[in-house]
Amino acid sequence: MTVDKDTRHAARMQRKKTLIDANIAQANQEKGLLLVLTGNGKGKSSSAFGMVARALGYGMKVGVAQFIKSRKDTGEEAFFSKQPNVEWHVLGDGFTWDTQNRAQDIQTAVAGWKIAKKMLQNPDIGLVVLDELTYTLSYGYLDTAQIMADIAARPAMQHVVVTGRAAPQVLIDAADTVSELMDIKHAYRAGIKAQAGIDL
Ligand code: ATP
Ligand code: MG
């Protein structure tokens, strides 16, 4: 009985391996990817920073542009900005509900994009993270068509990760990989404040 089960398992795995090997052989292209991490659940920015760690592990240069938010004392900034291959820019003025000043928000976003665009024109940078960029698009602070054109014009092998809620459809259409983080539960709603090392 057990032998039978083992034999059937081996045969099934052999068939599975044939299929998986064929699929792997078919995925043979290489290119700079555009990835989007969106949705209301936690894990968008931290996933992007996970890819920053991976890229650094391969000796790649990485550029990070943080839009909207203005905190310069986050754990990710403290750790990654010390790494020799990292260029880290905090480009926000703060949350839109804190600044309450649309003209100023627009000016900040436009100035921030100039810096991000430089990284998108630098072929030495293998990965660019545009953290919380979606808000500058959904609030109309930046011209979505222009942003999409600048992203499309990047060096062929450069990867770009965009994070933020409510990613516009044009961004999703242009992306190679899109994940939506779903909010099932968040400690914040149980009255727990943002925790160092987990939330900031
Ligand atoms: P993280 O940076 O932790 O990966 P995120 O990028 O997915 O989170 P943001 O919308 O950028 O989410 O929010 C950043 C901060 O808000 C983090 O402190 C995060 O824990 C918190 N947060 C994320 N999702 C939720 C949620 N659904 N409810 C309340 N707070 C949240
Ligand atoms: Mg985030």
CSV table of C-alpha atoms and ligand atoms in Angstrom, one decimal:
chain,number,residue,atom,x,y,z
A,1,MET,CA,0.0,0.0,0.0
A,2,THR,CA,2.7,2.5,1.0
A,3,VAL,CA,4.9,1.5,-1.9
A,4,ASP,CA,2.0,2.0,-4.2
A,5,LYS,CA,1.4,5.5,-2.8
A,6,ASP,CA,5.1,6.3,-3.1
A,7,THR,CA,5.3,5.1,-6.7
A,8,ARG,CA,2.2,7.1,-7.6
A,9,HIS,CA,3.6,10.2,-5.9
A,10,ALA,CA,6.9,9.9,-7.8
A,11,ALA,CA,5.1,9.5,-11.1
A,12,ARG,CA,2.9,12.5,-10.4
A,13,MET,CA,6.0,14.6,-9.4
A,14,GLN,CA,7.8,13.5,-12.6
A,15,ARG,CA,4.8,14.7,-14.7
A,16,LYS,CA,4.7,18.0,-12.7
A,17,LYS,CA,8.5,18.5,-13.2
A,18,THR,CA,8.1,18.1,-17.0
A,19,LEU,CA,5.5,20.8,-17.1
A,20,ILE,CA,7.3,23.1,-14.8
A,21,ASP,CA,10.6,22.7,-16.7
A,22,ALA,CA,8.8,23.5,-19.9
A,23,ASN,CA,7.3,26.6,-18.4
A,24,ILE,CA,10.7,27.7,-17.1
A,25,ALA,CA,12.3,27.1,-20.5
A,26,GLN,CA,9.6,29.3,-22.1
A,27,ALA,CA,10.2,32.2,-19.7
A,28,ASN,CA,13.5,33.2,-21.3
A,29,GLN,CA,13.2,36.9,-21.7
A,30,GLU,CA,15.1,39.5,-19.7
A,31,LYS,CA,14.2,43.1,-19.3
A,32,GLY,CA,13.9,45.9,-16.8
A,33,LEU,CA,10.6,45.3,-15.1
A,34,LEU,CA,7.9,47.8,-13.9
A,35,LEU,CA,6.3,46.5,-10.7
A,36,VAL,CA,3.3,48.0,-8.9
A,37,LEU,CA,2.4,47.3,-5.3
A,38,THR,CA,-1.0,48.7,-4.5
A,39,GLY,CA,-4.1,48.1,-2.4
A,40,ASN,CA,-5.2,48.9,1.1
A,41,GLY,CA,-3.4,46.2,3.0
A,42,LYS,CA,0.0,46.7,4.7
A,43,GLY,CA,3.1,45.5,3.0
A,44,LYS,CA,3.5,47.7,-0.1
A,45,SER,CA,6.6,49.8,0.9
A,46,SER,CA,8.1,47.0,2.9
A,47,SER,CA,7.9,44.7,0.0
A,48,ALA,CA,9.6,47.3,-2.2
A,49,PHE,CA,12.4,47.6,0.4
A,50,GLY,CA,12.8,43.8,0.4
A,51,MET,CA,13.6,44.1,-3.3
A,52,VAL,CA,16.1,46.8,-2.5
A,53,ALA,CA,17.9,44.4,-0.2
A,54,ARG,CA,17.8,41.7,-2.9
A,55,ALA,CA,19.2,44.0,-5.5
A,56,LEU,CA,22.0,45.2,-3.2
A,57,GLY,CA,22.8,41.6,-2.5
A,58,TYR,CA,23.7,41.3,-6.2
A,59,GLY,CA,25.9,44.4,-6.0
A,60,MET,CA,23.4,46.5,-7.9
A,61,LYS,CA,23.0,50.3,-7.4
A,62,VAL,CA,19.5,51.3,-6.1
A,63,GLY,CA,17.7,54.6,-6.0
A,64,VAL,CA,14.7,55.3,-3.7
A,65,ALA,CA,12.4,58.3,-4.0
A,66,GLN,CA,9.8,58.7,-1.3
A,67,PHE,CA,6.9,60.9,-2.3
A,68,ILE,CA,4.3,62.5,0.0
A,69,LYS,CA,5.8,61.4,3.3
A,70,SER,CA,8.3,63.6,5.0
A,71,ARG,CA,9.7,61.5,7.8
A,72,LYS,CA,13.5,61.1,7.6
A,73,ASP,CA,13.7,58.9,10.7
A,74,THR,CA,12.3,55.6,9.4
A,75,GLY,CA,14.1,52.3,10.0
A,76,GLU,CA,14.4,51.8,6.2
A,77,GLU,CA,16.0,55.1,5.7
A,78,ALA,CA,18.4,54.6,8.7
A,79,PHE,CA,19.5,51.3,7.4
A,80,PHE,CA,19.6,51.6,3.6
A,81,SER,CA,20.9,55.2,3.2
A,82,LYS,CA,24.1,54.0,4.9
A,83,GLN,CA,24.7,51.4,2.2
A,84,PRO,CA,27.3,52.5,-0.4
A,85,ASN,CA,25.1,51.6,-3.4
A,86,VAL,CA,22.0,53.4,-2.3
A,87,GLU,CA,20.7,56.9,-3.2
A,88,TRP,CA,17.9,57.7,-0.9
A,89,HIS,CA,15.6,60.8,-1.3
A,90,VAL,CA,12.7,61.8,1.0
A,91,LEU,CA,10.8,64.1,-1.2
A,92,GLY,CA,7.5,64.7,0.5
A,93,ASP,CA,6.2,67.5,2.7
A,94,GLY,CA,3.9,65.2,4.7
A,95,PHE,CA,0.4,63.7,4.3
A,96,THR,CA,-2.0,65.7,2.2
A,97,TRP,CA,-4.3,66.1,5.3
A,98,ASP,CA,-1.4,67.6,7.2
A,99,THR,CA,-0.1,70.1,4.6
A,100,GLN,CA,-3.6,71.1,3.5
A,101,ASN,CA,-2.0,73.1,0.8
A,102,ARG,CA,-2.5,71.9,-2.7
A,103,ALA,CA,-0.3,74.5,-4.4
A,104,GLN,CA,2.6,73.6,-2.1
A,105,ASP,CA,1.9,69.8,-2.5
A,106,ILE,CA,2.1,70.2,-6.3
A,107,GLN,CA,5.3,72.2,-6.1
A,108,THR,CA,6.9,69.6,-3.8
A,109,ALA,CA,5.8,66.7,-6.1
A,110,VAL,CA,7.1,68.5,-9.2
A,111,ALA,CA,10.5,69.2,-7.6
A,112,GLY,CA,10.6,65.6,-6.3
A,113,TRP,CA,9.9,64.2,-9.8
A,114,LYS,CA,12.9,66.1,-11.2
A,115,ILE,CA,15.1,64.1,-8.8
A,116,ALA,CA,13.4,60.8,-9.5
A,117,LYS,CA,13.7,61.4,-13.2
A,118,LYS,CA,17.4,61.8,-12.9
A,119,MET,CA,17.6,58.3,-11.4
A,120,LEU,CA,15.4,57.0,-14.3
A,121,GLN,CA,17.9,58.4,-16.7
A,122,ASN,CA,20.9,56.8,-15.0
A,123,PRO,CA,21.8,53.3,-16.5
A,124,ASP,CA,24.1,52.6,-13.5
A,125,ILE,CA,21.1,52.4,-11.2
A,126,GLY,CA,19.6,48.9,-11.5
A,127,LEU,CA,16.5,49.4,-9.4
A,128,VAL,CA,14.5,52.5,-8.7
A,129,VAL,CA,11.7,52.6,-6.0
A,130,LEU,CA,9.1,55.3,-6.4
A,131,ASP,CA,7.5,54.9,-3.0
A,132,GLU,CA,3.9,56.4,-2.6
A,133,LEU,CA,4.0,57.8,-6.1
A,134,THR,CA,0.4,56.8,-6.8
A,135,TYR,CA,-0.9,59.7,-4.6
A,136,THR,CA,0.9,62.3,-6.7
A,137,LEU,CA,-1.0,60.8,-9.7
A,138,SER,CA,-4.4,60.3,-8.2
A,139,TYR,CA,-4.5,63.8,-6.7
A,140,GLY,CA,-3.3,65.2,-10.1
A,141,TYR,CA,-0.1,66.7,-8.6
A,142,LEU,CA,1.9,65.3,-11.4
A,143,ASP,CA,0.9,64.7,-15.1
A,144,THR,CA,0.3,61.0,-15.3
A,145,ALA,CA,1.1,60.9,-19.1
A,146,GLN,CA,4.4,62.6,-18.5
A,147,ILE,CA,5.3,60.3,-15.6
A,148,MET,CA,4.5,57.2,-17.7
A,149,ALA,CA,6.6,58.5,-20.6
A,150,ASP,CA,9.6,59.1,-18.2
A,151,ILE,CA,9.2,55.6,-16.8
A,152,ALA,CA,9.0,54.1,-20.2
A,153,ALA,CA,12.1,56.0,-21.4
A,154,ARG,CA,14.3,54.5,-18.6
A,155,PRO,CA,17.3,52.3,-19.5
A,156,ALA,CA,16.3,48.9,-20.9
A,157,MET,CA,17.5,46.8,-18.0
A,158,GLN,CA,16.5,49.1,-15.1
A,159,HIS,CA,13.7,47.8,-12.8
A,160,VAL,CA,11.2,50.2,-11.3
A,161,VAL,CA,8.9,49.5,-8.3
A,162,VAL,CA,5.9,51.9,-7.7
A,163,THR,CA,4.0,51.7,-4.4
A,164,GLY,CA,0.8,53.3,-3.1
A,165,ARG,CA,-2.9,52.8,-2.8
A,166,ALA,CA,-5.3,53.2,-5.8
A,167,ALA,CA,-2.8,52.8,-8.6
A,168,PRO,CA,-4.2,54.4,-11.8
A,169,GLN,CA,-5.2,52.0,-14.6
A,170,VAL,CA,-2.6,53.4,-17.0
A,171,LEU,CA,0.1,52.4,-14.5
A,172,ILE,CA,-1.4,48.9,-14.1
A,173,ASP,CA,-1.6,48.5,-17.9
A,174,ALA,CA,2.0,49.5,-18.4
A,175,ALA,CA,3.3,47.3,-15.5
A,176,ASP,CA,4.8,43.8,-15.9
A,177,THR,CA,3.9,42.7,-12.4
A,178,VAL,CA,1.1,44.1,-10.2
A,179,SER,CA,0.2,42.9,-6.7
A,180,GLU,CA,-2.7,44.2,-4.7
A,181,LEU,CA,-2.3,44.0,-1.0
A,182,MET,CA,-5.6,43.2,0.6
A,183,ASP,CA,-6.4,44.6,4.1
A,184,ILE,CA,-7.8,41.7,6.2
A,185,LYS,CA,-6.8,43.1,9.6
A,186,HIS,CA,-4.5,45.9,10.9
A,187,ALA,CA,-3.4,46.4,14.4
A,188,TYR,CA,-4.0,50.1,14.1
A,189,ARG,CA,-7.7,49.5,14.2
A,190,ALA,CA,-7.3,47.8,17.5
A,191,GLY,CA,-5.9,51.0,18.9
A,192,ILE,CA,-2.2,50.0,18.5
A,193,LYS,CA,0.1,52.8,17.4
A,194,ALA,CA,2.7,52.5,14.6
A,195,GLN,CA,5.5,50.2,16.0
A,196,ALA,CA,9.2,50.9,15.3
A,197,GLY,CA,10.7,48.1,13.2
A,198,ILE,CA,7.3,47.1,11.8
A,199,ASP,CA,5.5,50.2,10.7
A,200,LEU,CA,8.2,52.8,10.4
B,1,ATP,P1,4.4,49.3,4.9
B,1,ATP,O1,5.3,50.5,4.8
B,1,ATP,O2,4.3,48.8,6.3
B,1,ATP,O3,4.8,48.2,4.0
B,1,ATP,P2,2.3,50.1,3.2
B,1,ATP,O4,3.4,50.8,2.3
B,1,ATP,O5,1.6,49.0,2.6
B,1,ATP,O6,2.9,49.7,4.6
B,1,ATP,P3,1.1,52.7,3.5
B,1,ATP,O7,-0.2,53.1,3.0
B,1,ATP,O8,2.3,53.3,2.8
B,1,ATP,O9,1.2,51.1,3.6
B,1,ATP,O10,1.1,53.1,5.0
B,1,ATP,C1,2.3,53.2,5.8
B,1,ATP,C2,1.9,53.1,7.2
B,1,ATP,O11,0.5,52.9,7.4
B,1,ATP,C3,2.6,51.9,7.9
B,1,ATP,O12,2.9,52.3,9.2
B,1,ATP,C4,1.6,50.8,7.8
B,1,ATP,O13,1.7,49.8,8.9
B,1,ATP,C5,0.3,51.6,8.0
B,1,ATP,N1,-0.8,50.9,7.3
B,1,ATP,C6,-0.7,50.2,6.2
B,1,ATP,N2,-1.9,49.6,5.9
B,1,ATP,C7,-2.7,50.0,6.8
B,1,ATP,C8,-4.1,49.8,7.1
B,1,ATP,N3,-4.9,49.0,6.3
B,1,ATP,N4,-4.7,50.4,8.2
B,1,ATP,C9,-3.9,51.1,9.0
B,1,ATP,N5,-2.6,51.4,8.8
B,1,ATP,C10,-2.0,50.9,7.8
B,2,MG,MG,3.9,52.6,1.8
